[in-house]
Amino acid sequence: MPPDASLLPAEADEVLLAVNPKAGARSSQQRVRCLVDMLEAEGYQARVLDDLDRIAATANQSYARGRLRALIGVGGDGTAAELVNRTQPGLPITLLPAGNENLLARHLGLDPEPASVFRVVKEGVLSKLDAARANERIFLLMIGCGFDGEVVRRVHQRRTGHIRSRNYAKPILETIRSYEYPRMRVYWNGQAEDEQPDPLDARWLFAFNVPCYGGGMQLAPKADARDGLLDICAFGGGSWWHALRYVTATYMHRHERLADCTTCRIGRLRITSDARVPYQLDGDPGGFLPVDVEVLPERLTMIVPATTVS
């Protein structure tokens, strides 16, 4: 077994399935039922819940008694982040992917098939990963400030049920027409604004815990959720034509060569603006600047296939 992983305790036999009824493009009821049948046939005590307060209370109590084998988030990246925000550090979480992108699940090698999730619960290993916090909210993947934060805000403002990829088309076009790319200022590693007279100027700002972003873009391909740092990617141009240049360069894996692209690794940052700039966390609206961001080392405990950490 890899040195950074550990086995699930043999006496832990309670499994909770936390279902987000709004996640993904279609219902997951059939897959959930199939997974529950597999778990119960193996002798696990499986329960399905869809109320977040009840999920968190039940999971925390089961974990405190040493009986919780897994809290399975049935949903996407937002579901995973919501569960981490509501549960104790160390509580074992895995995923039955049912979201739009499922970036975390794909990164960790978690398959959407019930039989695969069953094997992870039965034979998987515990892996400690970093998370991060933006003001008081924990996120797992990334924070994005500026244009993509505005797109996410518009998408969720209209949300009535499952989000599909096509739900992003109109908000993207609207944002292209109206967004003004205000200046953001980035301060490093806890320095106060008056202690850092020359902050980084950016019109686009991302900080990654893992190397995942929607659409297959790799803005921070070397981001590592075990290094105690966030990978920063910032762009300085403030127009749609700059955006086209950045997207093209990113898909060609050349964006870090651009003169107006800044990349680095840091543990803490503060992002401010004189304008009302939105930010997104793991694809969900996070709020508006200013925001203080810091790494939370080993805050996330995931149950993953042993091959993921080998």
PDB file of C-alpha atoms in Angstrom:
ATOM      1  CA  MET A   1       0.000   0.000   0.000  1.00  0.00           C
ATOM      2  CA  PRO A   2       1.309   3.498  -0.809  1.00  0.00           C
ATOM      3  CA  PRO A   3       2.816   5.386   2.181  1.00  0.00           C
ATOM      4  CA  ASP A   4       0.323   8.270   1.946  1.00  0.00           C
ATOM      5  CA  ALA A   5      -2.751   6.010   2.173  1.00  0.00           C
ATOM      6  CA  SER A   6      -4.385   3.941   4.920  1.00  0.00           C
ATOM      7  CA  LEU A   7      -6.983   1.189   5.104  1.00  0.00           C
ATOM      8  CA  LEU A   8     -10.576   1.645   6.183  1.00  0.00           C
ATOM      9  CA  PRO A   9     -11.238   0.226   9.675  1.00  0.00           C
ATOM     10  CA  ALA A  10     -12.756  -3.267   9.525  1.00  0.00           C
ATOM     11  CA  GLU A  11     -15.403  -2.451  12.154  1.00  0.00           C
ATOM     12  CA  ALA A  12     -16.789   0.496  10.158  1.00  0.00           C
ATOM     13  CA  ASP A  13     -19.972  -0.826   8.521  1.00  0.00           C
ATOM     14  CA  GLU A  14     -22.279   2.205   8.149  1.00  0.00           C
ATOM     15  CA  VAL A  15     -22.572   3.867   4.735  1.00  0.00           C
ATOM     16  CA  LEU A  16     -24.486   7.075   4.091  1.00  0.00           C
ATOM     17  CA  LEU A  17     -25.475   8.168   0.606  1.00  0.00           C
ATOM     18  CA  ALA A  18     -25.962  11.936   0.402  1.00  0.00           C
ATOM     19  CA  VAL A  19     -28.117  12.651  -2.637  1.00  0.00           C
ATOM     20  CA  ASN A  20     -28.175  16.093  -4.202  1.00  0.00           C
ATOM     21  CA  PRO A  21     -31.481  16.049  -6.144  1.00  0.00           C
ATOM     22  CA  LYS A  22     -30.354  19.002  -8.299  1.00  0.00           C
ATOM     23  CA  ALA A  23     -26.979  17.585  -9.355  1.00  0.00           C
ATOM     24  CA  GLY A  24     -26.244  16.446 -12.879  1.00  0.00           C
ATOM     25  CA  ALA A  25     -28.262  16.329 -16.052  1.00  0.00           C
ATOM     26  CA  ARG A  26     -30.523  13.439 -15.046  1.00  0.00           C
ATOM     27  CA  SER A  27     -31.805  11.573 -12.046  1.00  0.00           C
ATOM     28  CA  SER A  28     -29.461   9.161 -10.239  1.00  0.00           C
ATOM     29  CA  GLN A  29     -32.146   7.176  -8.468  1.00  0.00           C
ATOM     30  CA  GLN A  30     -31.552   3.934 -10.343  1.00  0.00           C
ATOM     31  CA  ARG A  31     -27.797   3.980  -9.744  1.00  0.00           C
ATOM     32  CA  VAL A  32     -28.319   4.807  -6.065  1.00  0.00           C
ATOM     33  CA  ARG A  33     -30.732   1.906  -5.639  1.00  0.00           C
ATOM     34  CA  CYS A  34     -28.315  -0.443  -7.356  1.00  0.00           C
ATOM     35  CA  LEU A  35     -25.455   0.682  -5.117  1.00  0.00           C
ATOM     36  CA  VAL A  36     -27.558   0.324  -1.965  1.00  0.00           C
ATOM     37  CA  ASP A  37     -28.484  -3.245  -2.969  1.00  0.00           C
ATOM     38  CA  MET A  38     -24.801  -4.129  -3.425  1.00  0.00           C
ATOM     39  CA  LEU A  39     -23.817  -2.612  -0.089  1.00  0.00           C
ATOM     40  CA  GLU A  40     -26.591  -4.341   1.838  1.00  0.00           C
ATOM     41  CA  ALA A  41     -25.807  -7.697   0.202  1.00  0.00           C
ATOM     42  CA  GLU A  42     -22.253  -7.300   1.515  1.00  0.00           C
ATOM     43  CA  GLY A  43     -23.551  -6.652   5.048  1.00  0.00           C
ATOM     44  CA  TYR A  44     -23.138  -2.885   5.210  1.00  0.00           C
ATOM     45  CA  GLN A  45     -25.839  -0.710   6.741  1.00  0.00           C
ATOM     46  CA  ALA A  46     -26.737   1.732   3.964  1.00  0.00           C
ATOM     47  CA  ARG A  47     -28.965   4.795   4.279  1.00  0.00           C
ATOM     48  CA  VAL A  48     -30.003   7.342   1.653  1.00  0.00           C
ATOM     49  CA  LEU A  49     -30.588  10.935   2.782  1.00  0.00           C
ATOM     50  CA  ASP A  50     -31.204  14.166   0.866  1.00  0.00           C
ATOM     51  CA  ASP A  51     -31.405  16.786   3.638  1.00  0.00           C
ATOM     52  CA  LEU A  52     -28.000  18.376   4.190  1.00  0.00           C
ATOM     53  CA  ASP A  53     -28.480  19.132   7.880  1.00  0.00           C
ATOM     54  CA  ARG A  54     -29.569  15.566   8.586  1.00  0.00           C
ATOM     55  CA  ILE A  55     -26.778  14.147   6.417  1.00  0.00           C
ATOM     56  CA  ALA A  56     -24.118  16.123   8.281  1.00  0.00           C
ATOM     57  CA  ALA A  57     -25.467  15.299  11.751  1.00  0.00           C
ATOM     58  CA  THR A  58     -25.823  11.582  10.976  1.00  0.00           C
ATOM     59  CA  ALA A  59     -22.404  11.324   9.344  1.00  0.00           C
ATOM     60  CA  ASN A  60     -20.628  13.168  12.160  1.00  0.00           C
ATOM     61  CA  GLN A  61     -22.283  10.981  14.794  1.00  0.00           C
ATOM     62  CA  SER A  62     -21.466   7.763  12.955  1.00  0.00           C
ATOM     63  CA  TYR A  63     -17.864   8.875  12.486  1.00  0.00           C
ATOM     64  CA  ALA A  64     -17.518   9.791  16.173  1.00  0.00           C
ATOM     65  CA  ARG A  65     -18.680   6.260  17.090  1.00  0.00           C
ATOM     66  CA  GLY A  66     -16.118   4.719  14.752  1.00  0.00           C
ATOM     67  CA  ARG A  67     -18.802   3.090  12.607  1.00  0.00           C
ATOM     68  CA  LEU A  68     -18.834   5.258   9.479  1.00  0.00           C
ATOM     69  CA  ARG A  69     -17.251   3.465   6.561  1.00  0.00           C
ATOM     70  CA  ALA A  70     -18.139   6.054   3.931  1.00  0.00           C
ATOM     71  CA  LEU A  71     -20.152   9.159   3.250  1.00  0.00           C
ATOM     72  CA  ILE A  72     -20.931   8.894  -0.454  1.00  0.00           C
ATOM     73  CA  GLY A  73     -21.768  12.156  -2.167  1.00  0.00           C
ATOM     74  CA  VAL A  74     -24.179  11.547  -5.041  1.00  0.00           C
ATOM     75  CA  GLY A  75     -23.669  14.651  -7.126  1.00  0.00           C
ATOM     76  CA  GLY A  76     -20.889  16.762  -8.540  1.00  0.00           C
ATOM     77  CA  ASP A  77     -18.079  18.971  -7.324  1.00  0.00           C
ATOM     78  CA  GLY A  78     -20.458  21.294  -5.481  1.00  0.00           C
ATOM     79  CA  THR A  79     -21.931  18.351  -3.577  1.00  0.00           C
ATOM     80  CA  ALA A  80     -18.461  17.214  -2.510  1.00  0.00           C
ATOM     81  CA  ALA A  81     -17.556  20.701  -1.275  1.00  0.00           C
ATOM     82  CA  GLU A  82     -20.860  21.048   0.596  1.00  0.00           C
ATOM     83  CA  LEU A  83     -20.256  17.787   2.454  1.00  0.00           C
ATOM     84  CA  VAL A  84     -16.725  18.786   3.446  1.00  0.00           C
ATOM     85  CA  ASN A  85     -17.972  22.150   4.717  1.00  0.00           C
ATOM     86  CA  ARG A  86     -20.512  20.423   6.970  1.00  0.00           C
ATOM     87  CA  THR A  87     -18.523  17.454   8.322  1.00  0.00           C
ATOM     88  CA  GLN A  88     -15.621  16.899  10.690  1.00  0.00           C
ATOM     89  CA  PRO A  89     -12.000  16.741   9.514  1.00  0.00           C
ATOM     90  CA  GLY A  90     -11.008  13.146   8.876  1.00  0.00           C
ATOM     91  CA  LEU A  91     -14.484  11.929   7.997  1.00  0.00           C
ATOM     92  CA  PRO A  92     -14.181   9.519   5.005  1.00  0.00           C
ATOM     93  CA  ILE A  93     -15.889  10.708   1.821  1.00  0.00           C
ATOM     94  CA  THR A  94     -16.187   9.227  -1.638  1.00  0.00           C
ATOM     95  CA  LEU A  95     -18.351  10.043  -4.657  1.00  0.00           C
ATOM     96  CA  LEU A  96     -20.949   8.542  -6.955  1.00  0.00           C
ATOM     97  CA  PRO A  97     -20.439  11.135  -9.703  1.00  0.00           C
ATOM     98  CA  ALA A  98     -23.693  12.703 -10.870  1.00  0.00           C
ATOM     99  CA  GLY A  99     -22.750  16.303 -11.634  1.00  0.00           C
ATOM    100  CA  ASN A 100     -22.076  18.251 -14.795  1.00  0.00           C
ATOM    101  CA  GLU A 101     -18.260  18.100 -14.818  1.00  0.00           C
ATOM    102  CA  ASN A 102     -17.313  15.768 -11.917  1.00  0.00           C
ATOM    103  CA  LEU A 103     -13.769  17.157 -11.961  1.00  0.00           C
ATOM    104  CA  LEU A 104     -12.770  15.879  -8.521  1.00  0.00           C
ATOM    105  CA  ALA A 105     -14.129  12.385  -9.174  1.00  0.00           C
ATOM    106  CA  ARG A 106     -12.289  12.129 -12.487  1.00  0.00           C
ATOM    107  CA  HIS A 107      -9.075  13.405 -10.911  1.00  0.00           C
ATOM    108  CA  LEU A 108      -9.283  10.724  -8.217  1.00  0.00           C
ATOM    109  CA  GLY A 109     -10.231   7.897 -10.564  1.00  0.00           C
ATOM    110  CA  LEU A 110     -13.779   7.525  -9.227  1.00  0.00           C
ATOM    111  CA  ASP A 111     -16.088   5.894 -11.766  1.00  0.00           C
ATOM    112  CA  PRO A 112     -19.847   6.672 -11.995  1.00  0.00           C
ATOM    113  CA  GLU A 113     -20.840   2.994 -12.187  1.00  0.00           C
ATOM    114  CA  PRO A 114     -22.373   1.616  -8.947  1.00  0.00           C
ATOM    115  CA  ALA A 115     -20.219  -1.521  -9.064  1.00  0.00           C
ATOM    116  CA  SER A 116     -17.073   0.612  -9.166  1.00  0.00           C
ATOM    117  CA  VAL A 117     -18.198   2.749  -6.211  1.00  0.00           C
ATOM    118  CA  PHE A 118     -19.061  -0.432  -4.298  1.00  0.00           C
ATOM    119  CA  ARG A 119     -15.520  -1.737  -4.814  1.00  0.00           C
ATOM    120  CA  VAL A 120     -14.087   1.558  -3.581  1.00  0.00           C
ATOM    121  CA  VAL A 121     -16.181   1.371  -0.395  1.00  0.00           C
ATOM    122  CA  LYS A 122     -15.189  -2.263   0.151  1.00  0.00           C
ATOM    123  CA  GLU A 123     -11.534  -2.249  -0.933  1.00  0.00           C
ATOM    124  CA  GLY A 124     -10.467   1.375  -1.326  1.00  0.00           C
ATOM    125  CA  VAL A 125      -7.945   3.305   0.758  1.00  0.00           C
ATOM    126  CA  LEU A 126      -8.053   6.573   2.662  1.00  0.00           C
ATOM    127  CA  SER A 127      -6.110   9.402   1.072  1.00  0.00           C
ATOM    128  CA  LYS A 128      -5.425  12.713   2.835  1.00  0.00           C
ATOM    129  CA  LEU A 129      -5.590  15.733   0.552  1.00  0.00           C
ATOM    130  CA  ASP A 130      -5.348  19.478   1.016  1.00  0.00           C
ATOM    131  CA  ALA A 131      -8.402  21.679   0.761  1.00  0.00           C
ATOM    132  CA  ALA A 132      -8.521  25.476   0.858  1.00  0.00           C
ATOM    133  CA  ARG A 133     -10.692  28.156   2.408  1.00  0.00           C
ATOM    134  CA  ALA A 134     -12.026  31.346   0.838  1.00  0.00           C
ATOM    135  CA  ASN A 135     -13.201  33.603   3.670  1.00  0.00           C
ATOM    136  CA  GLU A 136     -15.284  31.066   5.640  1.00  0.00           C
ATOM    137  CA  ARG A 137     -16.015  28.620   2.801  1.00  0.00           C
ATOM    138  CA  ILE A 138     -13.952  25.484   2.131  1.00  0.00           C
ATOM    139  CA  PHE A 139     -13.304  24.595  -1.497  1.00  0.00           C
ATOM    140  CA  LEU A 140     -11.610  21.561  -2.999  1.00  0.00           C
ATOM    141  CA  LEU A 141     -10.666  22.371  -6.588  1.00  0.00           C
ATOM    142  CA  MET A 142     -10.198  26.016  -7.372  1.00  0.00           C
ATOM    143  CA  ILE A 143     -11.257  29.618  -6.965  1.00  0.00           C
ATOM    144  CA  GLY A 144     -11.821  31.706 -10.082  1.00  0.00           C
ATOM    145  CA  CYS A 145     -12.244  35.495  -9.903  1.00  0.00           C
ATOM    146  CA  GLY A 146     -13.564  37.766 -12.613  1.00  0.00           C
ATOM    147  CA  PHE A 147     -15.085  36.607 -15.888  1.00  0.00           C
ATOM    148  CA  ASP A 148     -15.715  32.986 -14.957  1.00  0.00           C
ATOM    149  CA  GLY A 149     -17.059  34.053 -11.562  1.00  0.00           C
ATOM    150  CA  GLU A 150     -19.613  36.218 -13.379  1.00  0.00           C
ATOM    151  CA  VAL A 151     -20.594  33.357 -15.707  1.00  0.00           C
ATOM    152  CA  VAL A 152     -21.127  31.008 -12.761  1.00  0.00           C
ATOM    153  CA  ARG A 153     -23.137  33.672 -10.930  1.00  0.00           C
ATOM    154  CA  ARG A 154     -25.459  34.080 -13.942  1.00  0.00           C
ATOM    155  CA  VAL A 155     -25.878  30.321 -14.437  1.00  0.00           C
ATOM    156  CA  HIS A 156     -26.860  29.714 -10.819  1.00  0.00           C
ATOM    157  CA  GLN A 157     -29.081  32.788 -10.706  1.00  0.00           C
ATOM    158  CA  ARG A 158     -31.297  31.039 -13.266  1.00  0.00           C
ATOM    159  CA  ARG A 159     -30.954  27.523 -11.898  1.00  0.00           C
ATOM    160  CA  THR A 160     -34.200  25.628 -11.400  1.00  0.00           C
ATOM    161  CA  GLY A 161     -32.938  22.036 -11.523  1.00  0.00           C
ATOM    162  CA  HIS A 162     -30.171  20.001 -13.120  1.00  0.00           C
ATOM    163  CA  ILE A 163     -27.420  22.026 -14.815  1.00  0.00           C
ATOM    164  CA  ARG A 164     -26.413  20.896 -18.286  1.00  0.00           C
ATOM    165  CA  SER A 165     -23.456  22.098 -20.329  1.00  0.00           C
ATOM    166  CA  ARG A 166     -25.806  24.015 -22.617  1.00  0.00           C
ATOM    167  CA  ASN A 167     -26.982  26.088 -19.621  1.00  0.00           C
ATOM    168  CA  TYR A 168     -23.657  27.938 -19.817  1.00  0.00           C
ATOM    169  CA  ALA A 169     -24.023  29.114 -23.433  1.00  0.00           C
ATOM    170  CA  LYS A 170     -26.318  32.098 -22.876  1.00  0.00           C
ATOM    171  CA  PRO A 171     -24.587  33.363 -19.684  1.00  0.00           C
ATOM    172  CA  ILE A 172     -21.208  33.174 -21.446  1.00  0.00           C
ATOM    173  CA  LEU A 173     -22.492  35.219 -24.391  1.00  0.00           C
ATOM    174  CA  GLU A 174     -24.117  37.747 -22.054  1.00  0.00           C
ATOM    175  CA  THR A 175     -20.926  38.089 -20.035  1.00  0.00           C
ATOM    176  CA  ILE A 176     -18.848  38.542 -23.184  1.00  0.00           C
ATOM    177  CA  ARG A 177     -21.082  41.464 -24.173  1.00  0.00           C
ATOM    178  CA  SER A 178     -21.221  43.188 -20.801  1.00  0.00           C
ATOM    179  CA  TYR A 179     -18.232  42.294 -18.610  1.00  0.00           C
ATOM    180  CA  GLU A 180     -15.745  45.130 -18.077  1.00  0.00           C
ATOM    181  CA  TYR A 181     -12.752  43.162 -16.690  1.00  0.00           C
ATOM    182  CA  PRO A 182     -12.055  45.309 -13.638  1.00  0.00           C
ATOM    183  CA  ARG A 183      -8.629  45.351 -12.079  1.00  0.00           C
ATOM    184  CA  MET A 184      -7.947  42.972  -9.205  1.00  0.00           C
ATOM    185  CA  ARG A 185      -5.060  43.247  -6.763  1.00  0.00           C
ATOM    186  CA  VAL A 186      -3.435  40.137  -5.307  1.00  0.00           C
ATOM    187  CA  TYR A 187      -1.458  40.208  -2.049  1.00  0.00           C
ATOM    188  CA  TRP A 188       0.767  37.280  -1.088  1.00  0.00           C
ATOM    189  CA  ASN A 189       1.090  35.076   1.969  1.00  0.00           C
ATOM    190  CA  GLY A 190      -0.832  37.115   4.504  1.00  0.00           C
ATOM    191  CA  GLN A 191       0.846  40.443   3.890  1.00  0.00           C
ATOM    192  CA  ALA A 192      -1.395  43.408   4.660  1.00  0.00           C
ATOM    193  CA  GLU A 193      -2.209  45.747   1.818  1.00  0.00           C
ATOM    194  CA  ASP A 194      -0.046  48.508   3.279  1.00  0.00           C
ATOM    195  CA  GLU A 195       2.860  46.052   3.612  1.00  0.00           C
ATOM    196  CA  GLN A 196       2.913  45.116  -0.069  1.00  0.00           C
ATOM    197  CA  PRO A 197       2.968  48.317  -2.120  1.00  0.00           C
ATOM    198  CA  ASP A 198       3.224  46.491  -5.467  1.00  0.00           C
ATOM    199  CA  PRO A 199       0.568  43.774  -5.534  1.00  0.00           C
ATOM    200  CA  LEU A 200       0.003  41.663  -8.605  1.00  0.00           C
ATOM    201  CA  ASP A 201      -2.462  43.296 -10.998  1.00  0.00           C
ATOM    202  CA  ALA A 202      -4.812  40.902 -12.781  1.00  0.00           C
ATOM    203  CA  ARG A 203      -8.002  40.934 -14.817  1.00  0.00           C
ATOM    204  CA  TRP A 204      -8.384  37.143 -14.548  1.00  0.00           C
ATOM    205  CA  LEU A 205      -7.277  35.248 -11.447  1.00  0.00           C
ATOM    206  CA  PHE A 206      -7.339  31.541 -10.603  1.00  0.00           C
ATOM    207  CA  ALA A 207      -5.912  29.573  -7.677  1.00  0.00           C
ATOM    208  CA  PHE A 208      -5.876  25.783  -7.997  1.00  0.00           C
ATOM    209  CA  ASN A 209      -5.650  23.046  -5.400  1.00  0.00           C
ATOM    210  CA  VAL A 210      -5.810  20.318  -8.073  1.00  0.00           C
ATOM    211  CA  PRO A 211      -5.101  20.552 -11.832  1.00  0.00           C
ATOM    212  CA  CYS A 212      -8.749  20.580 -12.909  1.00  0.00           C
ATOM    213  CA  TYR A 213     -10.896  23.070 -14.779  1.00  0.00           C
ATOM    214  CA  GLY A 214     -13.987  22.746 -16.949  1.00  0.00           C
ATOM    215  CA  GLY A 215     -13.784  21.979 -20.634  1.00  0.00           C
ATOM    216  CA  GLY A 216     -10.510  20.112 -20.275  1.00  0.00           C
ATOM    217  CA  MET A 217      -8.486  23.303 -19.851  1.00  0.00           C
ATOM    218  CA  GLN A 218      -5.250  22.926 -17.877  1.00  0.00           C
ATOM    219  CA  LEU A 219      -4.468  26.322 -16.416  1.00  0.00           C
ATOM    220  CA  ALA A 220      -2.355  24.818 -13.616  1.00  0.00           C
ATOM    221  CA  PRO A 221      -1.303  21.361 -14.829  1.00  0.00           C
ATOM    222  CA  LYS A 222       1.162  20.828 -11.978  1.00  0.00           C
ATOM    223  CA  ALA A 223      -1.204  21.675  -9.113  1.00  0.00           C
ATOM    224  CA  ASP A 224      -0.895  19.084  -6.345  1.00  0.00           C
ATOM    225  CA  ALA A 225      -3.337  18.653  -3.454  1.00  0.00           C
ATOM    226  CA  ARG A 226      -0.557  17.212  -1.296  1.00  0.00           C
ATOM    227  CA  ASP A 227       1.997  20.046  -1.432  1.00  0.00           C
ATOM    228  CA  GLY A 228       0.378  22.558   0.955  1.00  0.00           C
ATOM    229  CA  LEU A 229       0.265  25.237  -1.752  1.00  0.00           C
ATOM    230  CA  LEU A 230      -2.124  26.727  -4.303  1.00  0.00           C
ATOM    231  CA  ASP A 231      -1.077  27.143  -7.932  1.00  0.00           C
ATOM    232  CA  ILE A 232      -1.846  30.677  -9.130  1.00  0.00           C
ATOM    233  CA  CYS A 233      -2.595  31.556 -12.737  1.00  0.00           C
ATOM    234  CA  ALA A 234      -3.296  35.226 -13.492  1.00  0.00           C
ATOM    235  CA  PHE A 235      -3.808  37.112 -16.747  1.00  0.00           C
ATOM    236  CA  GLY A 236      -3.444  40.850 -17.218  1.00  0.00           C
ATOM    237  CA  GLY A 237      -5.467  41.625 -20.350  1.00  0.00           C
ATOM    238  CA  GLY A 238      -8.953  43.039 -19.993  1.00  0.00           C
ATOM    239  CA  SER A 239     -10.931  42.327 -23.154  1.00  0.00           C
ATOM    240  CA  TRP A 240     -12.641  39.515 -25.014  1.00  0.00           C
ATOM    241  CA  TRP A 241      -9.798  39.450 -27.551  1.00  0.00           C
ATOM    242  CA  HIS A 242      -7.358  38.819 -24.742  1.00  0.00           C
ATOM    243  CA  ALA A 243      -9.674  36.066 -23.520  1.00  0.00           C
ATOM    244  CA  LEU A 244      -9.571  34.374 -26.913  1.00  0.00           C
ATOM    245  CA  ARG A 245      -5.783  34.563 -26.856  1.00  0.00           C
ATOM    246  CA  TYR A 246      -5.619  33.070 -23.357  1.00  0.00           C
ATOM    247  CA  VAL A 247      -8.017  30.226 -24.146  1.00  0.00           C
ATOM    248  CA  THR A 248      -6.163  29.358 -27.345  1.00  0.00           C
ATOM    249  CA  ALA A 249      -2.780  29.408 -25.612  1.00  0.00           C
ATOM    250  CA  THR A 250      -4.116  27.287 -22.740  1.00  0.00           C
ATOM    251  CA  TYR A 251      -5.428  24.560 -25.037  1.00  0.00           C
ATOM    252  CA  MET A 252      -2.046  24.604 -26.778  1.00  0.00           C
ATOM    253  CA  HIS A 253      -0.317  24.315 -23.363  1.00  0.00           C
ATOM    254  CA  ARG A 254       1.539  27.577 -23.999  1.00  0.00           C
ATOM    255  CA  HIS A 255      -0.270  30.082 -21.792  1.00  0.00           C
ATOM    256  CA  GLU A 256       2.562  30.189 -19.238  1.00  0.00           C
ATOM    257  CA  ARG A 257       4.818  31.612 -21.962  1.00  0.00           C
ATOM    258  CA  LEU A 258       2.610  34.688 -22.426  1.00  0.00           C
ATOM    259  CA  ALA A 259       4.135  37.943 -21.199  1.00  0.00           C
ATOM    260  CA  ASP A 260       0.922  38.900 -19.362  1.00  0.00           C
ATOM    261  CA  CYS A 261       0.480  35.522 -17.633  1.00  0.00           C
ATOM    262  CA  THR A 262       1.758  35.088 -14.078  1.00  0.00           C
ATOM    263  CA  THR A 263       2.066  31.685 -12.409  1.00  0.00           C
ATOM    264  CA  CYS A 264       3.396  30.827  -8.955  1.00  0.00           C
ATOM    265  CA  ARG A 265       2.725  28.704  -5.869  1.00  0.00           C
ATOM    266  CA  ILE A 266       1.711  30.227  -2.545  1.00  0.00           C
ATOM    267  CA  GLY A 267      -0.051  29.197   0.656  1.00  0.00           C
ATOM    268  CA  ARG A 268      -2.138  32.315   1.329  1.00  0.00           C
ATOM    269  CA  LEU A 269      -3.407  35.255  -0.686  1.00  0.00           C
ATOM    270  CA  ARG A 270      -5.802  38.167  -0.467  1.00  0.00           C
ATOM    271  CA  ILE A 271      -7.674  39.389  -3.552  1.00  0.00           C
ATOM    272  CA  THR A 272      -9.288  42.831  -3.656  1.00  0.00           C
ATOM    273  CA  SER A 273     -10.836  45.181  -6.189  1.00  0.00           C
ATOM    274  CA  ASP A 274     -12.449  48.599  -6.244  1.00  0.00           C
ATOM    275  CA  ALA A 275     -15.230  47.099  -8.380  1.00  0.00           C
ATOM    276  CA  ARG A 276     -17.868  44.498  -7.557  1.00  0.00           C
ATOM    277  CA  VAL A 277     -16.040  41.389  -8.795  1.00  0.00           C
ATOM    278  CA  PRO A 278     -17.624  37.943  -8.337  1.00  0.00           C
ATOM    279  CA  TYR A 279     -15.709  34.752  -7.639  1.00  0.00           C
ATOM    280  CA  GLN A 280     -16.627  31.092  -7.946  1.00  0.00           C
ATOM    281  CA  LEU A 281     -15.575  28.113  -5.841  1.00  0.00           C
ATOM    282  CA  ASP A 282     -15.586  24.672  -7.472  1.00  0.00           C
ATOM    283  CA  GLY A 283     -18.148  25.872 -10.007  1.00  0.00           C
ATOM    284  CA  ASP A 284     -20.551  27.420  -7.479  1.00  0.00           C
ATOM    285  CA  PRO A 285     -20.966  31.139  -6.687  1.00  0.00           C
ATOM    286  CA  GLY A 286     -18.682  32.196  -3.835  1.00  0.00           C
ATOM    287  CA  GLY A 287     -19.540  35.879  -3.408  1.00  0.00           C
ATOM    288  CA  PHE A 288     -17.756  39.100  -4.266  1.00  0.00           C
ATOM    289  CA  LEU A 289     -14.262  40.418  -3.553  1.00  0.00           C
ATOM    290  CA  PRO A 290     -12.445  40.943  -1.286  1.00  0.00           C
ATOM    291  CA  VAL A 291     -11.573  37.382  -0.375  1.00  0.00           C
ATOM    292  CA  ASP A 292      -8.861  35.848   1.795  1.00  0.00           C
ATOM    293  CA  VAL A 293      -7.694  32.425   0.638  1.00  0.00           C
ATOM    294  CA  GLU A 294      -5.550  29.889   2.488  1.00  0.00           C
ATOM    295  CA  VAL A 295      -4.579  26.239   2.141  1.00  0.00           C
ATOM    296  CA  LEU A 296      -5.917  23.753   4.717  1.00  0.00           C
ATOM    297  CA  PRO A 297      -3.337  20.938   4.703  1.00  0.00           C
ATOM    298  CA  GLU A 298      -4.835  17.412   4.708  1.00  0.00           C
ATOM    299  CA  ARG A 299      -8.327  18.738   5.444  1.00  0.00           C
ATOM    300  CA  LEU A 300      -9.931  16.334   2.978  1.00  0.00           C
ATOM    301  CA  THR A 301     -10.101  12.562   3.556  1.00  0.00           C
ATOM    302  CA  MET A 302     -11.184  10.703   0.428  1.00  0.00           C
ATOM    303  CA  ILE A 303     -11.789   6.997  -0.146  1.00  0.00           C
ATOM    304  CA  VAL A 304     -10.174   6.210  -3.481  1.00  0.00           C
ATOM    305  CA  PRO A 305      -9.015   3.185  -5.463  1.00  0.00           C
ATOM    306  CA  ALA A 306      -5.564   2.046  -4.325  1.00  0.00           C
ATOM    307  CA  THR A 307      -4.314   2.702  -7.868  1.00  0.00           C
ATOM    308  CA  THR A 308      -5.078   6.431  -7.493  1.00  0.00           C
ATOM    309  CA  VAL A 309      -2.359   6.916  -4.869  1.00  0.00           C
ATOM    310  CA  SER A 310       0.097   4.324  -6.162  1.00  0.00           C
TER     311      SER A 310
END
